[in-house]
Amino acid sequence: MRVAVITFPGSNCDQDCHRSVEIAGGSASYIWHREQSLGNAEAVIVPGGFAHGDYLRPGAIARFSPIMETVARFARRGGFVLGICNGFQVLCEAGLLPGALLRNASLRFQSHDCHLRVERADTPFTSACHRGQVLRMPLSHADGNYYADPETLAALESEGRVVFRYCDPRGDATVESNPNGSLMGIAGIANRRGNVLGMMPHPDRAIEAALGSVDGLPLFESLVGQTHAAEVVR
Amino acid sequence: MTQSTPNPSGPNRFAVQVLVTPRPGLLDPQGKAIHHSLASLGFDSVAAVRVGKAIHLEVAAESAAEAEEAARAMCDKLLANPVTEDFRVAAVASAGETR
């Protein structure tokens, strides 16, 4: 599986994502945001960081980078797109995922481990997980407070598009385990077709024992293990 | 110089103030924090605080109306997030000749 990792000015997790893909058995390459081609990539990762300094709003300027038009086309054709942290914000701003990420309810930059409950194990990003599995990985953001209007939120829930929810170590989605005020404790969502996923926590920072957790690795193994990708995209 | 498409070397420059505010009903933790702070300073007449941003543009255009219209298009496309924010083109004043 060939995975393109987009690098914007201000991206700071592109190398983490590159390494995650390689450790999971895929091959990764960097694509600079000014490029217009994804080459022969079969999946795209929009990494974390502060693209364009997060000026105006996180992701607001990045979504107009030349490569994003290609990423949008790629997503519309069914290509796999994973947005992590700032990448999630970019995908929301680009309209590839619904809703928005507001300032954390605490008004603080949150940087600590969190627990996530896998709500869907039948996506290209979670197929190596099982439903109800609890993953521990870091989060690191100031604007991770997921918001969508009530209709959108109801649709996300009824269509089973909430893929990850913040929870406690036992898997209970409690108020205390919600780090940023996200509605319904949402940590990650997919588009209707299921080929685009955005999440605030960092699986790319939980891929090796030395990092304190390997719970992020199954996400990359899931993605890298997708065999029908090339066919879907071409 | 074309009459229909203003550019930075167009005839007039207008100062356009754009106000971007969080949608009513949307949680605004900044506004809430400021509200608390004001209350603790004795400003107990304050019923609510909302925090948005002001963006000052200098727009080259044939007329004030045209400058406003351009600013609205900028809000739709970039300056405001349609999911969470409202915007208002608050003031248009001539910023003088560009030449």
Coordinates of C-alpha atoms in Angstrom, one line a residue:
Chain A
M1 CA 0.0 0.0 0.0
R2 CA 1.5 3.3 -1.1
V3 CA 0.5 6.1 1.2
A4 CA 1.0 9.8 0.5
V5 CA 1.6 12.0 3.5
I6 CA 0.8 15.7 2.8
T7 CA 3.2 18.2 4.2
F8 CA 2.0 21.8 4.7
P9 CA 4.2 24.6 6.0
G10 CA 3.6 24.1 9.8
S11 CA 2.9 20.3 9.6
N12 CA 4.8 18.6 12.4
C13 CA 3.5 15.1 12.4
D14 CA 4.3 14.2 8.8
Q15 CA 7.3 12.2 9.8
D16 CA 5.4 10.4 12.6
C17 CA 2.8 9.4 10.0
H18 CA 5.5 8.4 7.5
R19 CA 7.1 6.2 10.1
S20 CA 3.7 4.7 11.2
V21 CA 2.9 3.6 7.6
E22 CA 6.4 2.1 7.2
I23 CA 6.2 0.2 10.5
A24 CA 2.8 -1.1 9.6
G25 CA 4.3 -2.5 6.4
G26 CA 3.3 0.1 3.8
S27 CA 5.4 2.5 1.8
A28 CA 5.0 6.2 2.5
S29 CA 6.0 9.3 0.6
Y30 CA 5.8 13.0 1.3
I31 CA 3.8 15.3 -0.9
W32 CA 4.4 19.0 -0.6
H33 CA 1.2 21.0 -0.4
R34 CA 2.0 23.0 -3.5
E35 CA 1.9 19.8 -5.6
Q36 CA -1.1 19.0 -7.6
S37 CA -0.6 15.3 -8.1
L38 CA -0.7 12.4 -5.6
G39 CA 1.4 10.3 -7.9
N40 CA 0.5 6.6 -7.6
A41 CA -0.6 6.8 -4.0
E42 CA -3.4 4.5 -2.9
A43 CA -4.2 6.4 0.3
V44 CA -3.6 9.8 1.8
I45 CA -2.8 11.0 5.3
V46 CA -3.3 14.6 6.2
P47 CA -1.1 14.9 9.3
G48 CA -1.1 16.9 12.5
G49 CA 0.6 20.2 13.1
F50 CA -0.3 23.8 12.6
A51 CA -0.7 24.2 8.8
H52 CA -0.2 27.8 7.8
G53 CA 0.2 28.7 11.4
D54 CA -3.5 27.9 12.1
Y55 CA -4.1 31.5 11.2
L56 CA -7.7 32.6 10.8
R57 CA -9.0 29.1 11.9
P58 CA -7.1 25.8 12.0
G59 CA -7.3 24.3 8.5
A60 CA -9.0 27.4 6.9
I61 CA -6.0 28.3 4.8
A62 CA -4.6 24.8 4.3
R63 CA -7.8 23.7 2.6
F64 CA -7.0 26.0 -0.3
S65 CA -3.5 24.6 -0.8
P66 CA -3.2 23.2 -4.4
I67 CA -2.9 19.6 -3.3
M68 CA -6.3 19.7 -1.4
E69 CA -8.2 19.9 -4.7
T70 CA -6.6 16.7 -5.7
V71 CA -7.2 15.1 -2.3
A72 CA -10.9 16.1 -2.5
R73 CA -11.2 14.5 -6.0
F74 CA -9.3 11.4 -4.7
A75 CA -11.8 11.2 -1.8
R76 CA -14.8 11.6 -4.1
R77 CA -13.6 8.7 -6.1
G78 CA -13.4 6.5 -3.0
G79 CA -9.7 6.9 -2.2
F80 CA -8.8 6.4 1.5
V81 CA -8.1 9.7 3.3
L82 CA -7.1 9.8 7.0
G83 CA -6.9 13.2 8.8
I84 CA -5.2 13.3 12.2
C85 CA -5.6 16.2 14.5
N86 CA -4.8 19.3 12.3
G87 CA -5.5 17.0 9.4
F88 CA -9.1 16.4 10.8
Q89 CA -9.5 20.2 11.0
V90 CA -8.4 20.6 7.4
L91 CA -10.8 17.9 6.2
C92 CA -13.7 19.6 8.0
E93 CA -12.8 23.0 6.6
A94 CA -12.5 21.4 3.1
G95 CA -16.0 20.0 3.5
L96 CA -14.8 16.4 3.2
L97 CA -16.2 15.8 6.7
P98 CA -19.1 17.5 8.4
G99 CA -18.9 19.8 11.4
A100 CA -16.1 21.8 12.9
L101 CA -13.5 21.7 15.6
L102 CA -13.9 24.5 18.1
R103 CA -11.6 25.8 20.9
N104 CA -11.4 23.2 23.7
A105 CA -14.1 23.9 26.3
S106 CA -11.3 24.2 28.9
L107 CA -9.6 26.9 26.8
R108 CA -6.4 25.0 27.4
F109 CA -4.1 23.3 25.0
Q110 CA -4.7 19.7 26.0
S111 CA -1.7 17.4 25.7
H112 CA -2.0 14.0 27.4
D113 CA -3.0 10.4 26.8
C114 CA -6.6 9.7 26.3
H115 CA -8.7 6.6 25.8
L116 CA -10.9 5.9 22.7
R117 CA -13.6 3.4 22.2
V118 CA -13.7 1.9 18.7
E119 CA -17.4 2.3 17.7
R120 CA -16.9 0.9 14.2
A121 CA -14.4 -1.9 13.3
D122 CA -15.7 -2.2 9.7
T123 CA -13.9 0.9 8.3
P124 CA -10.7 0.8 6.2
F125 CA -9.0 2.4 9.2
T126 CA -10.2 0.1 12.0
S127 CA -10.5 -3.3 10.4
A128 CA -7.6 -4.6 12.6
C129 CA -9.6 -3.5 15.7
H130 CA -12.7 -4.9 17.2
R131 CA -15.9 -3.0 18.2
G132 CA -15.8 -1.8 21.8
Q133 CA -12.0 -2.1 21.9
V134 CA -10.3 0.6 24.1
L135 CA -7.2 2.3 22.6
R136 CA -4.9 4.5 24.5
M137 CA -3.0 7.2 22.7
P138 CA -1.9 10.9 23.1
L139 CA -3.9 13.9 22.1
S140 CA -2.4 17.3 21.6
H141 CA -4.6 20.2 20.5
A142 CA -6.2 23.5 21.4
D143 CA -9.1 23.2 19.0
G144 CA -10.5 19.7 19.3
N145 CA -14.0 20.4 20.5
Y146 CA -16.2 18.7 17.9
Y147 CA -19.3 20.6 16.9
A148 CA -22.0 19.9 14.3
D149 CA -25.6 21.2 14.1
P150 CA -28.2 18.9 15.7
E151 CA -29.3 17.4 12.4
T152 CA -25.8 16.5 11.3
L153 CA -25.1 15.1 14.7
A154 CA -28.2 12.9 14.6
A155 CA -27.2 11.7 11.1
L156 CA -23.7 10.9 12.3
E157 CA -25.1 8.8 15.1
S158 CA -27.9 7.1 13.2
E159 CA -25.6 6.3 10.2
G160 CA -23.0 4.9 12.5
R161 CA -20.3 7.3 11.4
V162 CA -18.9 8.0 14.8
V163 CA -15.8 5.8 14.6
F164 CA -14.1 6.8 17.9
R165 CA -15.5 8.1 21.1
Y166 CA -13.6 9.4 24.2
C167 CA -14.0 7.0 27.1
D168 CA -12.4 6.0 30.4
P169 CA -9.9 3.1 30.6
R170 CA -12.9 0.7 31.0
G171 CA -14.5 1.9 27.8
D172 CA -17.3 4.0 29.4
A173 CA -17.9 7.3 27.6
T174 CA -18.1 9.5 30.7
V175 CA -18.2 13.3 31.0
E176 CA -14.9 13.2 32.8
S177 CA -13.2 11.3 29.9
N178 CA -14.2 13.9 27.4
P179 CA -11.1 16.1 27.2
N180 CA -12.3 19.0 25.1
G181 CA -16.1 19.3 25.2
S182 CA -16.8 17.5 21.9
L183 CA -20.5 16.8 21.4
M184 CA -21.4 13.2 22.1
G185 CA -17.8 12.6 23.1
I186 CA -16.8 12.4 19.5
A187 CA -13.1 11.8 18.8
G188 CA -13.3 10.6 15.2
I189 CA -15.9 10.5 12.4
A190 CA -16.1 9.1 8.9
N191 CA -17.9 10.3 5.8
R192 CA -21.0 8.5 4.6
R193 CA -19.0 6.3 2.2
G194 CA -16.6 5.4 4.9
N195 CA -13.4 6.1 3.0
V196 CA -12.6 9.4 4.8
L197 CA -11.8 9.4 8.5
G198 CA -10.9 12.3 10.7
M199 CA -9.8 12.0 14.4
M200 CA -8.2 14.4 16.9
P201 CA -6.1 11.9 18.9
H202 CA -2.7 10.8 17.6
P203 CA -2.4 7.1 16.6
D204 CA 0.8 8.2 14.9
R205 CA 2.3 8.9 18.3
A206 CA 1.4 5.4 19.7
I207 CA 3.1 3.0 17.3
E208 CA 6.2 1.8 19.3
A209 CA 6.7 0.6 22.8
A210 CA 9.2 3.4 23.3
L211 CA 6.4 5.9 22.8
G212 CA 4.4 4.4 25.7
S213 CA 1.7 2.8 23.6
V214 CA 1.3 0.8 20.5
D215 CA -2.5 1.2 20.3
G216 CA -2.3 3.4 17.3
L217 CA -0.6 0.8 15.1
P218 CA -3.7 -1.2 14.3
L219 CA -5.1 1.8 12.5
F220 CA -2.1 2.0 10.1
E221 CA -2.1 -1.8 9.8
S222 CA -5.8 -1.6 8.8
L223 CA -5.1 1.0 6.2
V224 CA -2.1 -0.7 4.8
G225 CA -3.9 -4.0 4.7
Q226 CA -6.7 -2.7 2.4
T227 CA -6.3 -4.7 -0.8
H228 CA -9.0 -3.2 -3.0
A229 CA -7.7 0.4 -2.7
A230 CA -6.0 0.6 -6.1
E231 CA -9.1 -0.7 -7.8
V232 CA -11.4 1.7 -6.0
V233 CA -9.3 4.7 -6.9
R234 CA -8.4 4.0 -10.5
Chain B
M1 CA -7.9 49.6 -16.3
T2 CA -11.1 47.7 -16.7
Q3 CA -14.4 49.1 -15.4
S4 CA -16.0 45.8 -14.3
T5 CA -13.2 44.0 -12.5
P6 CA -11.5 46.1 -9.8
N7 CA -8.0 45.2 -8.9
P8 CA -5.5 46.6 -6.4
S9 CA -4.7 49.4 -8.9
G10 CA -8.4 50.3 -9.2
P11 CA -9.6 53.8 -8.8
N12 CA -10.8 53.9 -5.1
R13 CA -9.9 52.1 -1.9
F14 CA -12.4 51.3 0.7
A15 CA -11.9 50.4 4.3
V16 CA -14.2 47.5 5.0
Q17 CA -14.6 46.1 8.5
V18 CA -15.7 42.5 8.7
L19 CA -17.0 41.1 12.0
V20 CA -17.0 37.3 12.5
T21 CA -18.9 36.0 15.5
P22 CA -19.8 32.6 16.8
R23 CA -23.3 31.5 16.0
P24 CA -25.9 32.2 18.7
G25 CA -26.3 29.1 20.9
L26 CA -22.8 27.9 20.1
L27 CA -20.7 27.4 23.2
D28 CA -18.2 30.3 23.4
P29 CA -15.8 29.4 26.2
Q30 CA -13.8 32.6 25.6
G31 CA -16.9 34.7 26.0
K32 CA -17.8 32.8 29.1
A33 CA -14.4 33.3 30.7
I34 CA -14.4 37.0 30.0
H35 CA -18.0 37.3 31.3
H36 CA -16.8 35.7 34.6
S37 CA -13.8 38.0 34.8
L38 CA -16.0 41.1 34.2
A39 CA -18.4 39.9 36.9
S40 CA -15.6 39.4 39.4
L41 CA -14.4 43.0 38.6
G42 CA -17.8 44.3 39.6
F43 CA -19.2 44.8 36.1
D44 CA -22.4 42.9 37.0
S45 CA -24.5 44.7 34.4
V46 CA -23.1 42.4 31.7
A47 CA -25.7 39.9 30.6
A48 CA -23.6 38.0 28.0
V49 CA -20.3 38.1 26.2
R50 CA -19.5 36.7 22.8
V51 CA -16.0 36.8 21.3
G52 CA -15.5 37.0 17.6
K53 CA -12.9 38.7 15.4
A54 CA -12.7 41.9 13.5
I55 CA -10.9 41.8 10.1
H56 CA -10.0 45.1 8.5
L57 CA -9.7 45.0 4.7
E58 CA -8.7 47.7 2.3
V59 CA -10.5 46.9 -0.9
A60 CA -10.0 48.5 -4.3
A61 CA -13.4 48.9 -5.9
E62 CA -15.5 51.3 -8.0
S63 CA -18.0 51.9 -5.2
A64 CA -18.6 51.2 -1.6
A65 CA -21.4 48.7 -2.6
E66 CA -18.9 46.8 -4.7
A67 CA -16.3 46.7 -1.9
E68 CA -19.0 45.3 0.4
E69 CA -20.1 42.7 -2.0
A70 CA -16.5 41.6 -2.5
A71 CA -16.0 41.4 1.3
R72 CA -19.1 39.2 1.6
A73 CA -17.8 36.8 -1.1
M74 CA -14.5 36.6 0.9
C75 CA -16.5 35.7 4.0
D76 CA -18.4 33.0 2.2
K77 CA -15.3 31.5 0.9
L78 CA -12.6 31.9 3.6
L79 CA -13.1 34.5 6.4
A80 CA -16.0 32.8 8.2
N81 CA -16.8 29.1 8.8
P82 CA -20.4 28.6 7.7
V83 CA -20.8 25.8 10.3
T84 CA -20.0 27.8 13.3
E85 CA -19.8 31.5 12.5
D86 CA -21.9 34.5 11.3
F87 CA -20.4 37.5 9.7
R88 CA -21.3 41.1 9.2
V89 CA -19.8 43.6 6.9
A90 CA -19.8 46.4 9.5
A91 CA -18.5 49.6 7.9
V92 CA -17.4 50.9 4.7
A93 CA -15.5 54.1 4.4
S94 CA -13.5 55.5 1.6
A95 CA -9.8 54.9 2.3
G96 CA -8.9 57.4 -0.4
E97 CA -7.3 57.3 -3.8
T98 CA -4.8 54.6 -4.5
R99 CA -2.9 56.6 -7.0

